[in-house]
C-alpha atoms as a PDB file:
ATOM      1  CA  VAL A   1      16.436 -17.496   4.622  1.00  0.00           C
ATOM      2  CA  LEU A   2      14.204 -15.102   2.664  1.00  0.00           C
ATOM      3  CA  ALA A   3      13.556 -12.950   5.736  1.00  0.00           C
ATOM      4  CA  LEU A   4      17.299 -12.703   6.385  1.00  0.00           C
ATOM      5  CA  TRP A   5      17.934 -11.708   2.778  1.00  0.00           C
ATOM      6  CA  LEU A   6      15.186  -9.070   2.864  1.00  0.00           C
ATOM      7  CA  SER A   7      16.375  -7.582   6.152  1.00  0.00           C
ATOM      8  CA  THR A   8      19.962  -7.406   4.847  1.00  0.00           C
ATOM      9  CA  ALA A   9      18.822  -5.730   1.628  1.00  0.00           C
ATOM     10  CA  ALA A  10      16.754  -3.195   3.568  1.00  0.00           C
ATOM     11  CA  GLU A  11      19.600  -2.468   5.977  1.00  0.00           C
ATOM     12  CA  PHE A  12      22.262  -1.910   3.333  1.00  0.00           C
ATOM     13  CA  PHE A  13      20.246  -0.414   0.462  1.00  0.00           C
ATOM     14  CA  LEU A  14      16.851   0.934   1.502  1.00  0.00           C
ATOM     15  CA  CYS A  15      17.653   2.639   4.813  1.00  0.00           C
ATOM     16  CA  PRO A  16      20.677   4.590   3.513  1.00  0.00           C
ATOM     17  CA  ALA A  17      18.678   5.706   0.467  1.00  0.00           C
ATOM     18  CA  VAL A  18      15.826   6.975   2.653  1.00  0.00           C
ATOM     19  CA  SER A  19      18.336   8.771   4.894  1.00  0.00           C
ATOM     20  CA  VAL A  20      19.937  10.534   1.923  1.00  0.00           C
ATOM     21  CA  LEU A  21      16.555  11.501   0.443  1.00  0.00           C
ATOM     22  CA  SER A  22      15.348  12.817   3.792  1.00  0.00           C
ATOM     23  CA  ARG A  23      18.435  15.030   4.102  1.00  0.00           C
ATOM     24  CA  MET A  24      18.062  16.250   0.498  1.00  0.00           C
ATOM     25  CA  CYS A  25      14.407  17.183   1.095  1.00  0.00           C
ATOM     26  CA  ASN A  26      15.015  18.584   4.594  1.00  0.00           C
ATOM     27  CA  MET A  27      12.565  16.063   6.052  1.00  0.00           C
ATOM     28  CA  ASN A  28      12.519  14.397   9.413  1.00  0.00           C
ATOM     29  CA  GLU A  29      13.759  10.784   8.987  1.00  0.00           C
ATOM     30  CA  GLN A  30      10.596   9.338  10.546  1.00  0.00           C
ATOM     31  CA  VAL A  31       8.354  11.318   8.190  1.00  0.00           C
ATOM     32  CA  ALA A  32      10.545  10.384   5.235  1.00  0.00           C
ATOM     33  CA  GLY A  33      10.393   6.735   6.252  1.00  0.00           C
ATOM     34  CA  VAL A  34       6.613   6.764   6.343  1.00  0.00           C
ATOM     35  CA  THR A  35       6.091   8.678   3.089  1.00  0.00           C
ATOM     36  CA  LEU A  36       8.961   7.474   0.925  1.00  0.00           C
ATOM     37  CA  LEU A  37       8.558   3.840   1.943  1.00  0.00           C
ATOM     38  CA  ALA A  38       4.848   4.083   1.154  1.00  0.00           C
ATOM     39  CA  PHE A  39       5.728   5.326  -2.332  1.00  0.00           C
ATOM     40  CA  ALA A  40       8.246   2.503  -2.725  1.00  0.00           C
ATOM     41  CA  ASN A  41       5.653  -0.019  -1.570  1.00  0.00           C
ATOM     42  CA  GLY A  42       3.169   1.174  -4.176  1.00  0.00           C
ATOM     43  CA  ALA A  43       5.713   1.367  -7.004  1.00  0.00           C
ATOM     44  CA  GLY A  44       5.260  -2.292  -7.883  1.00  0.00           C
ATOM     45  CA  ASP A  45       1.497  -1.875  -8.231  1.00  0.00           C
ATOM     46  CA  VAL A  46       1.969   1.168 -10.440  1.00  0.00           C
ATOM     47  CA  ALA A  47       4.458  -0.672 -12.657  1.00  0.00           C
ATOM     48  CA  VAL A  48       2.116  -3.658 -13.051  1.00  0.00           C
ATOM     49  CA  THR A  49      -0.842  -1.383 -13.804  1.00  0.00           C
ATOM     50  CA  VAL A  50       1.056   0.542 -16.480  1.00  0.00           C
ATOM     51  CA  ALA A  51       2.443  -2.651 -18.025  1.00  0.00           C
ATOM     52  CA  ALA A  52      -1.021  -4.232 -18.132  1.00  0.00           C
ATOM     53  CA  SER A  53      -2.531  -1.127 -19.698  1.00  0.00           C
ATOM     54  CA  ILE A  54       0.057  -1.088 -22.472  1.00  0.00           C
ATOM     55  CA  ALA A  55       0.209  -4.859 -23.081  1.00  0.00           C
ATOM     56  CA  SER A  56      -3.106  -5.585 -24.755  1.00  0.00           C
ATOM     57  CA  ASN A  57      -6.525  -4.292 -25.710  1.00  0.00           C
ATOM     58  CA  ARG A  58      -7.991  -5.579 -22.436  1.00  0.00           C
ATOM     59  CA  GLY A  59      -5.027  -4.329 -20.444  1.00  0.00           C
ATOM     60  CA  THR A  60      -6.907  -1.387 -18.981  1.00  0.00           C
ATOM     61  CA  GLN A  61      -9.605  -3.706 -17.658  1.00  0.00           C
ATOM     62  CA  MET A  62      -6.928  -5.917 -16.125  1.00  0.00           C
ATOM     63  CA  ALA A  63      -5.243  -2.891 -14.550  1.00  0.00           C
ATOM     64  CA  ILE A  64      -8.489  -1.698 -12.972  1.00  0.00           C
ATOM     65  CA  GLY A  65      -9.216  -5.216 -11.753  1.00  0.00           C
ATOM     66  CA  GLU A  66      -5.775  -5.467 -10.164  1.00  0.00           C
ATOM     67  CA  SER A  67      -6.174  -2.152  -8.380  1.00  0.00           C
ATOM     68  CA  LEU A  68      -9.663  -2.954  -7.118  1.00  0.00           C
ATOM     69  CA  GLY A  69      -8.705  -6.489  -6.135  1.00  0.00           C
ATOM     70  CA  SER A  70      -5.683  -5.430  -4.120  1.00  0.00           C
ATOM     71  CA  SER A  71      -7.597  -2.680  -2.328  1.00  0.00           C
ATOM     72  CA  MET A  72     -10.448  -5.055  -1.494  1.00  0.00           C
ATOM     73  CA  PHE A  73      -7.969  -7.686  -0.317  1.00  0.00           C
ATOM     74  CA  VAL A  74      -6.307  -5.249   2.058  1.00  0.00           C
ATOM     75  CA  SER A  75      -9.605  -3.784   3.225  1.00  0.00           C
ATOM     76  CA  CYS A  76     -11.402  -7.065   3.838  1.00  0.00           C
ATOM     77  CA  LEU A  77      -8.843  -9.712   4.715  1.00  0.00           C
ATOM     78  CA  VAL A  78      -6.109  -7.714   6.423  1.00  0.00           C
ATOM     79  CA  LEU A  79      -8.485  -5.432   8.335  1.00  0.00           C
ATOM     80  CA  GLY A  80     -10.574  -8.466   9.276  1.00  0.00           C
ATOM     81  CA  ILE A  81      -7.565 -10.266  10.715  1.00  0.00           C
ATOM     82  CA  ILE A  82      -6.464  -7.164  12.607  1.00  0.00           C
ATOM     83  CA  ALA A  83      -9.973  -6.602  13.973  1.00  0.00           C
ATOM     84  CA  TYR A  84     -10.198 -10.257  15.042  1.00  0.00           C
ATOM     85  CA  TYR A  85      -6.952 -10.215  17.013  1.00  0.00           C
ATOM     86  CA  PHE A  86      -7.096  -6.589  18.198  1.00  0.00           C
ATOM     87  CA  PRO A  87     -10.742  -5.503  18.539  1.00  0.00           C
ATOM     88  CA  PHE A  88     -11.291  -1.779  18.133  1.00  0.00           C
ATOM     89  CA  ALA A  89     -14.183   0.629  17.971  1.00  0.00           C
ATOM     90  CA  PRO A  90     -14.310   2.084  14.449  1.00  0.00           C
ATOM     91  CA  THR A  91     -14.279   5.851  14.258  1.00  0.00           C
ATOM     92  CA  LYS A  92     -16.541   7.944  12.065  1.00  0.00           C
ATOM     93  CA  GLU A  93     -13.666   8.657   9.678  1.00  0.00           C
ATOM     94  CA  PHE A  94     -12.797   4.950   9.374  1.00  0.00           C
ATOM     95  CA  LEU A  95     -16.382   4.045   8.489  1.00  0.00           C
ATOM     96  CA  ARG A  96     -16.558   6.927   6.001  1.00  0.00           C
ATOM     97  CA  ASP A  97     -13.391   5.733   4.230  1.00  0.00           C
ATOM     98  CA  ILE A  98     -14.527   2.097   4.069  1.00  0.00           C
ATOM     99  CA  CYS A  99     -17.965   3.092   2.736  1.00  0.00           C
ATOM    100  CA  PHE A 100     -16.364   5.342   0.120  1.00  0.00           C
ATOM    101  CA  LEU A 101     -14.079   2.484  -0.985  1.00  0.00           C
ATOM    102  CA  LEU A 102     -17.017   0.090  -1.303  1.00  0.00           C
ATOM    103  CA  VAL A 103     -19.072   2.607  -3.293  1.00  0.00           C
ATOM    104  CA  ALA A 104     -16.095   3.235  -5.604  1.00  0.00           C
ATOM    105  CA  VAL A 105     -15.585  -0.489  -6.169  1.00  0.00           C
ATOM    106  CA  VAL A 106     -19.271  -1.051  -6.961  1.00  0.00           C
ATOM    107  CA  TRP A 107     -19.304   1.964  -9.278  1.00  0.00           C
ATOM    108  CA  LEU A 108     -16.168   0.835 -11.160  1.00  0.00           C
ATOM    109  CA  ALA A 109     -17.244  -2.817 -11.394  1.00  0.00           C
END
């Protein structure tokens, strides 16, 4: 039921909005879909981070923890599952990005 509701909402609200924005910005619809949907996907994280920073004295620490936790979750769990089911040879750029993320997390923690 939830998947049906989400697909209906995306079909009637999200896709037309991306189409209009892509025409307004003179963007290809595929490029607009990738970039604008990525911004929309991250909007919730930004809203939670700002709300946590404003809410209390320790809000900034909570906001940093949320950002680091979500990035580590995606990097470790999701990439691990993908690598388990679809083995791939990591490229030099992939290893560089993962190492940079780990160094940033250790430095911020």
